[in-house]
């Protein structure tokens, strides 16, 4: 079923967010809504569970003339990303969505898009590979973290929609692609309250895409993607590096601007209840965060660190936060909850936190939980908190 | 906060229902809402769950609901299959979609509601009996329990259902009225909805063994697939079911074309010949002169080009006819007379003789064969081919009396049944001035072939032929071979020509001229031995009764043309002599005729106009006569239904393969050359051509269903047949879609394993 943009029953403008209307949307439709509000002009697509309803909704809008975009049905994700690349090279604002196997299949193109410096925004709805599974898991997007894409993880339908708007800002400012990641089902298929900004409110914030002169222009033929000599190759990487190290600050800055404009606050990370006396800090991505928020309400000594910008990892923000609130290195445990498995001892959050806190002597403990869509209910979070009080193993598989 | 858990089968609309409920609550009271499904790997029909949280404060939990306040069961059969009450709060309740009383179910709580949602939905036309879509009715019942304003709810329902908004809204309203609260029910669910806090509650103790089962059940790795009986997910059922092919249903003789093509492709020529012979004793002839109705809708046309069935039939006929035929013993005393030894008469005679009746055929001419003999020139059908086919009929005991021009009345004293099959050998008249100057085309063909009377057509003659049917074409091609310069004049355009299209093309290639949209209005002697024809131009107007566009004269467009000979070939009718000149309107089967004996009719005089139609007509009349004599009720054949059409074929599984066309003789000049123009295919070519058949509607053991079934439900039984195991078939329809030739049906009916 497709959502209608202006249902009479959903226009309930409250004081909280002026120039917004309140709706109930699932994560996937929030993603479609975000792409539509950002005026994506080219949408190449291929269906795959659990993201399919994102592109379905967009294709319905294009078909109904409610979205002025070129929707291209491709024959595979490899082709989707090839088409995305081609369209972005001509200066179009490109959007697409994929999941799991689709993202794996596009791997080669992901590298190419990033290093062609093409500002594309996509949604990935996370699912793992083998053993065969379609449920929530972040192994797919995290295994693409070295392709050069910026990765943002959303916690709610609202964050998905707002995140896409911010992603185009970040992406087009630095000419880097952004992947907005959703959890399968617990987010993609969960209908919940959301504030949808008015189209002109978004238009004031996100201006039409500016061309920078390096686009394909039929009147001025140039070559793209030719061979680069060993003498020059590193210069390209160096240039990339100079921009990618700006991402963290830019994400924070754009988050602040977003708050001024729309009223909702975003940063590279979010800290809840982290202070001098905190005994445990749970580090989370996406929907597990929400449940952890509920649980720590009855655990005043437990804090929560939500990672919103995962790639590049917001090392500076974390280190600054910890030193600012004077987290006690001897008494506080930093507990990462990884819903991904990368064939190594540590899960991705554990690896990244270790890297971020290198030389800082914090106590770190890595938990694997929720893999392949295993539910992470409040009781599991309670269990993590309890277990980590006494068990000092570096890595714990909480449900196995 | 209130937590609601739903249990349903995929396809019943529960996920949509819970989404709509979320929207309703967000609208009515500024609630925070969260609804989501828990899908397994299953599809339509399999058990699924959905969850709904409604709260006054932010919902800080994104996990499944294990301890619901309300359990909603969309399908009562799930009670047996799924532990629906697992984890229900002690003060919680269950809502069940059922038409029966709650006492009929063994459930561990007194807090129960029932609603006949299936009945309500079906009455509103929502879904089908096998899969009713009960979502709106269930919403109606839930909001009644939670005391939500039904009008707001129905408005949101009608805005959000994918179709039938009015019926959905009404079904919700009816459900809200019809929901029943069980007498001992003490729940007060609304308190949870209104409270700001998550109320800690005791959990109901369930004395049900099923409690231990996991809520979602998957076959896991290393377990045999057999533990997962996916058959209970099935809504649509696949079945191996043969369907008629268009080639077969189009053959007027009734020949099982698909079967003889298949037998040919396997090299079984004699079996294939027998298959044809059962319906058609003139395979060699039809392989040459039939317009090949079977080919006209061949499903292969969509892919590249239709099968050359004519060439296959011709080959089989030529191969098969040389074998010996035997007469069946005479079993009955009644004897039968047939008037006319054309394709219809001879076929009817053969069929009745094969069934044990004595049959005598009376033929006016000194030769048997009817129009096959007199109307079709040698270069299309060599005499000896026809001779063999007629001899075969005689070998089977049919007596043919030549030179016997008889009437029905002549025969009634000696025969018990009389079948008239005299054909249409009398030319129609144009009724224009000077018509006596023209020559009768059909008579010309007959006399030329049988008596070599060439009507003094000589080399270089300008010849005009009036008409657009096969006779016109045959006359033209015959005069061409006599060295004349023939031109056909037809009053409509090429599209409307009744002649067989490839014959028209061959004629043009040989050098016959055709002028369209013109017709003669008079013939005159012009003094120097020539005939002046006055033509008038025509244009096409509205379609007439035959569906073809009616030609209309263009006044003032007359012009005169001088020719040496003019032939008329504008149509034929039957000779009333057979009915002693009585005015009878012949029709297929038994006719009303003033005679002591029953009289039947078949062939060109009854319907059709081609050899094959005459054969079909002969078959039918034989069946009717047989039924009459045996006192069985005669059933006319029904039009076939469910014929396989191009849309039913999965063309992806067939490779384009070039068609084997018959070689056609090309000569600079045909003068004096009456050899057969169209040649046959070789044995190898015939096999290859028959292998192009798509097997429309007939399983050819390609193995797709076996290979593609994701549940390995397709197996090969001891008799080497493909079978579906309905314990495992989940009704996904993959076999149905991937069967190249539509040999599998997919329907709502239930089946049992054999
Ligand atoms: S493909 Fe074969 S079965 Fe199908 S219509 Fe043609 S001849 Fe008949
Ligand atoms: S493919 Fe298998 S499971 Fe699917 S409908 Fe056919 S037999 Fe049934
Ligand atoms: S898929 Fe192949 S094997 Fe199965 S029924 Fe169709 S033709 Fe026969």
PDB file of C-alpha atoms in Angstrom, chain A residues 17-135:
ATOM      1  CA  UNK A  17       7.470  21.458  15.071  1.00  0.00           C
ATOM      2  CA  UNK A  18       5.939  24.245  13.011  1.00  0.00           C
ATOM      3  CA  UNK A  19       5.659  23.660   9.262  1.00  0.00           C
ATOM      4  CA  UNK A  20       5.546  19.921   9.784  1.00  0.00           C
ATOM      5  CA  UNK A  21       2.710  17.485   9.715  1.00  0.00           C
ATOM      6  CA  UNK A  22       2.440  14.405  11.813  1.00  0.00           C
ATOM      7  CA  UNK A  23       2.084  10.993  10.290  1.00  0.00           C
ATOM      8  CA  UNK A  24       2.547   7.359  11.069  1.00  0.00           C
ATOM      9  CA  UNK A  25       5.140   5.915   8.725  1.00  0.00           C
ATOM     10  CA  UNK A  26       7.331   2.870   8.648  1.00  0.00           C
ATOM     11  CA  UNK A  27      11.065   3.253   8.276  1.00  0.00           C
ATOM     12  CA  UNK A  28      11.034   2.307   4.624  1.00  0.00           C
ATOM     13  CA  UNK A  29       8.369   4.848   3.744  1.00  0.00           C
ATOM     14  CA  UNK A  30      10.216   7.463   5.772  1.00  0.00           C
ATOM     15  CA  UNK A  31      13.184   6.759   3.508  1.00  0.00           C
ATOM     16  CA  UNK A  32      11.051   7.173   0.382  1.00  0.00           C
ATOM     17  CA  UNK A  33       9.575  10.342   1.798  1.00  0.00           C
ATOM     18  CA  UNK A  34      13.081  11.644   2.504  1.00  0.00           C
ATOM     19  CA  UNK A  35      14.268  10.922  -1.026  1.00  0.00           C
ATOM     20  CA  UNK A  36      11.176  12.580  -2.462  1.00  0.00           C
ATOM     21  CA  UNK A  37      11.552  15.677  -0.271  1.00  0.00           C
ATOM     22  CA  UNK A  38      15.172  15.973  -1.425  1.00  0.00           C
ATOM     23  CA  UNK A  39      14.011  15.852  -5.056  1.00  0.00           C
ATOM     24  CA  UNK A  40      16.097  12.877  -6.107  1.00  0.00           C
ATOM     25  CA  UNK A  41      16.069  13.130  -9.886  1.00  0.00           C
ATOM     26  CA  UNK A  42      17.311   9.682 -10.854  1.00  0.00           C
ATOM     27  CA  UNK A  43      16.351   6.462  -9.066  1.00  0.00           C
ATOM     28  CA  UNK A  44      17.748   3.251 -10.528  1.00  0.00           C
ATOM     29  CA  UNK A  45      16.383   0.293  -8.598  1.00  0.00           C
ATOM     30  CA  UNK A  46      16.277  -3.423  -8.071  1.00  0.00           C
ATOM     31  CA  UNK A  47      14.075  -5.053  -5.431  1.00  0.00           C
ATOM     32  CA  UNK A  48      15.353  -7.050  -2.482  1.00  0.00           C
ATOM     33  CA  UNK A  49      13.821  -7.840   0.894  1.00  0.00           C
ATOM     34  CA  UNK A  50      13.653  -5.923   3.210  1.00  0.00           C
ATOM     35  CA  UNK A  51      14.214  -2.690   1.318  1.00  0.00           C
ATOM     36  CA  UNK A  52      11.777  -3.301  -1.543  1.00  0.00           C
ATOM     37  CA  UNK A  53       9.009  -1.101  -0.212  1.00  0.00           C
ATOM     38  CA  UNK A  54      11.343   1.919  -0.355  1.00  0.00           C
ATOM     39  CA  UNK A  55      11.748   1.766  -4.104  1.00  0.00           C
ATOM     40  CA  UNK A  56       8.203   0.516  -4.572  1.00  0.00           C
ATOM     41  CA  UNK A  57       6.834   3.654  -2.970  1.00  0.00           C
ATOM     42  CA  UNK A  58       9.153   5.831  -5.043  1.00  0.00           C
ATOM     43  CA  UNK A  59       8.187   4.097  -8.261  1.00  0.00           C
ATOM     44  CA  UNK A  60       4.513   4.568  -7.345  1.00  0.00           C
ATOM     45  CA  UNK A  61       5.082   8.272  -6.843  1.00  0.00           C
ATOM     46  CA  UNK A  62       6.954   8.616 -10.107  1.00  0.00           C
ATOM     47  CA  UNK A  63       4.213   6.696 -11.892  1.00  0.00           C
ATOM     48  CA  UNK A  64       1.567   8.928 -10.327  1.00  0.00           C
ATOM     49  CA  UNK A  65       3.481  12.030 -11.410  1.00  0.00           C
ATOM     50  CA  UNK A  66       3.958  13.035  -7.802  1.00  0.00           C
ATOM     51  CA  UNK A  67       7.708  12.850  -8.040  1.00  0.00           C
ATOM     52  CA  UNK A  68       9.604  14.313 -10.948  1.00  0.00           C
ATOM     53  CA  UNK A  69      12.351  11.732 -11.239  1.00  0.00           C
ATOM     54  CA  UNK A  70      13.560   9.156 -13.717  1.00  0.00           C
ATOM     55  CA  UNK A  71      12.899   5.742 -12.247  1.00  0.00           C
ATOM     56  CA  UNK A  72      14.950   2.998 -13.914  1.00  0.00           C
ATOM     57  CA  UNK A  73      14.228  -0.697 -13.403  1.00  0.00           C
ATOM     58  CA  UNK A  74      17.602  -2.396 -13.562  1.00  0.00           C
ATOM     59  CA  UNK A  75      18.475  -6.063 -13.895  1.00  0.00           C
ATOM     60  CA  UNK A  76      20.659  -6.338 -10.784  1.00  0.00           C
ATOM     61  CA  UNK A  77      22.214  -4.277  -8.054  1.00  0.00           C
ATOM     62  CA  UNK A  78      25.471  -4.199  -9.941  1.00  0.00           C
ATOM     63  CA  UNK A  79      23.615  -2.447 -12.730  1.00  0.00           C
ATOM     64  CA  UNK A  80      21.738  -0.248 -10.280  1.00  0.00           C
ATOM     65  CA  UNK A  81      24.954   1.175  -8.937  1.00  0.00           C
ATOM     66  CA  UNK A  82      26.443   1.451 -12.400  1.00  0.00           C
ATOM     67  CA  UNK A  83      23.403   3.463 -13.454  1.00  0.00           C
ATOM     68  CA  UNK A  84      23.616   5.513 -10.267  1.00  0.00           C
ATOM     69  CA  UNK A  85      27.210   6.276 -11.083  1.00  0.00           C
ATOM     70  CA  UNK A  86      26.424   7.267 -14.648  1.00  0.00           C
ATOM     71  CA  UNK A  87      23.564   9.500 -13.594  1.00  0.00           C
ATOM     72  CA  UNK A  88      25.635  11.151 -10.878  1.00  0.00           C
ATOM     73  CA  UNK A  89      28.402  11.797 -13.378  1.00  0.00           C
ATOM     74  CA  UNK A  90      25.972  13.883 -15.371  1.00  0.00           C
ATOM     75  CA  UNK A  91      25.112  15.907 -12.280  1.00  0.00           C
ATOM     76  CA  UNK A  92      21.822  14.311 -11.271  1.00  0.00           C
ATOM     77  CA  UNK A  93      20.743  13.899  -7.658  1.00  0.00           C
ATOM     78  CA  UNK A  94      20.650  10.138  -7.305  1.00  0.00           C
ATOM     79  CA  UNK A  95      18.918   7.943  -4.775  1.00  0.00           C
ATOM     80  CA  UNK A  96      18.486   4.197  -4.456  1.00  0.00           C
ATOM     81  CA  UNK A  97      18.122   1.517  -1.816  1.00  0.00           C
ATOM     82  CA  UNK A  98      19.364  -2.001  -1.337  1.00  0.00           C
ATOM     83  CA  UNK A  99      20.001  -4.704   1.244  1.00  0.00           C
ATOM     84  CA  UNK A 100      22.397  -7.539   2.049  1.00  0.00           C
ATOM     85  CA  UNK A 101      23.186  -9.521  -1.089  1.00  0.00           C
ATOM     86  CA  UNK A 102      22.368  -6.513  -3.221  1.00  0.00           C
ATOM     87  CA  UNK A 103      24.965  -4.416  -1.476  1.00  0.00           C
ATOM     88  CA  UNK A 104      27.516  -7.212  -1.630  1.00  0.00           C
ATOM     89  CA  UNK A 105      26.912  -7.570  -5.322  1.00  0.00           C
ATOM     90  CA  UNK A 106      27.446  -3.837  -5.842  1.00  0.00           C
ATOM     91  CA  UNK A 107      30.748  -3.883  -3.992  1.00  0.00           C
ATOM     92  CA  UNK A 108      32.906  -3.054  -7.005  1.00  0.00           C
ATOM     93  CA  UNK A 109      30.750  -0.092  -7.909  1.00  0.00           C
ATOM     94  CA  UNK A 110      30.719   1.177  -4.339  1.00  0.00           C
ATOM     95  CA  UNK A 111      34.459   1.708  -4.568  1.00  0.00           C
ATOM     96  CA  UNK A 112      34.124   3.339  -7.930  1.00  0.00           C
ATOM     97  CA  UNK A 113      31.379   5.739  -6.846  1.00  0.00           C
ATOM     98  CA  UNK A 114      33.313   6.853  -3.777  1.00  0.00           C
ATOM     99  CA  UNK A 115      36.559   7.400  -5.626  1.00  0.00           C
ATOM    100  CA  UNK A 116      34.885   9.046  -8.572  1.00  0.00           C
ATOM    101  CA  UNK A 117      33.792  11.414  -5.791  1.00  0.00           C
ATOM    102  CA  UNK A 118      30.136  11.165  -6.673  1.00  0.00           C
ATOM    103  CA  UNK A 119      27.627  12.566  -4.200  1.00  0.00           C
ATOM    104  CA  UNK A 120      25.033   9.790  -4.121  1.00  0.00           C
ATOM    105  CA  UNK A 121      22.759   8.966  -1.201  1.00  0.00           C
ATOM    106  CA  UNK A 122      21.358   5.478  -0.686  1.00  0.00           C
ATOM    107  CA  UNK A 123      19.507   3.558   1.989  1.00  0.00           C
ATOM    108  CA  UNK A 124      20.687   0.157   3.006  1.00  0.00           C
ATOM    109  CA  UNK A 125      18.324  -1.964   5.032  1.00  0.00           C
ATOM    110  CA  UNK A 126      20.674  -4.339   6.793  1.00  0.00           C
ATOM    111  CA  UNK A 127      20.533  -8.117   6.462  1.00  0.00           C
ATOM    112  CA  UNK A 128      23.330 -10.661   6.609  1.00  0.00           C
ATOM    113  CA  UNK A 129      24.593 -13.156   4.075  1.00  0.00           C
ATOM    114  CA  UNK A 130      25.095 -16.840   4.822  1.00  0.00           C
ATOM    115  CA  UNK A 131      23.618 -18.634   6.671  1.00  0.00           C
ATOM    116  CA  UNK A 132      20.743 -17.424   4.571  1.00  0.00           C
ATOM    117  CA  UNK A 133      18.727 -14.835   6.431  1.00  0.00           C
ATOM    118  CA  UNK A 134      16.631 -11.790   5.678  1.00  0.00           C
ATOM    119  CA  UNK A 135      16.411 -10.247   9.138  1.00  0.00           C
TER     120      UNK A 135
END
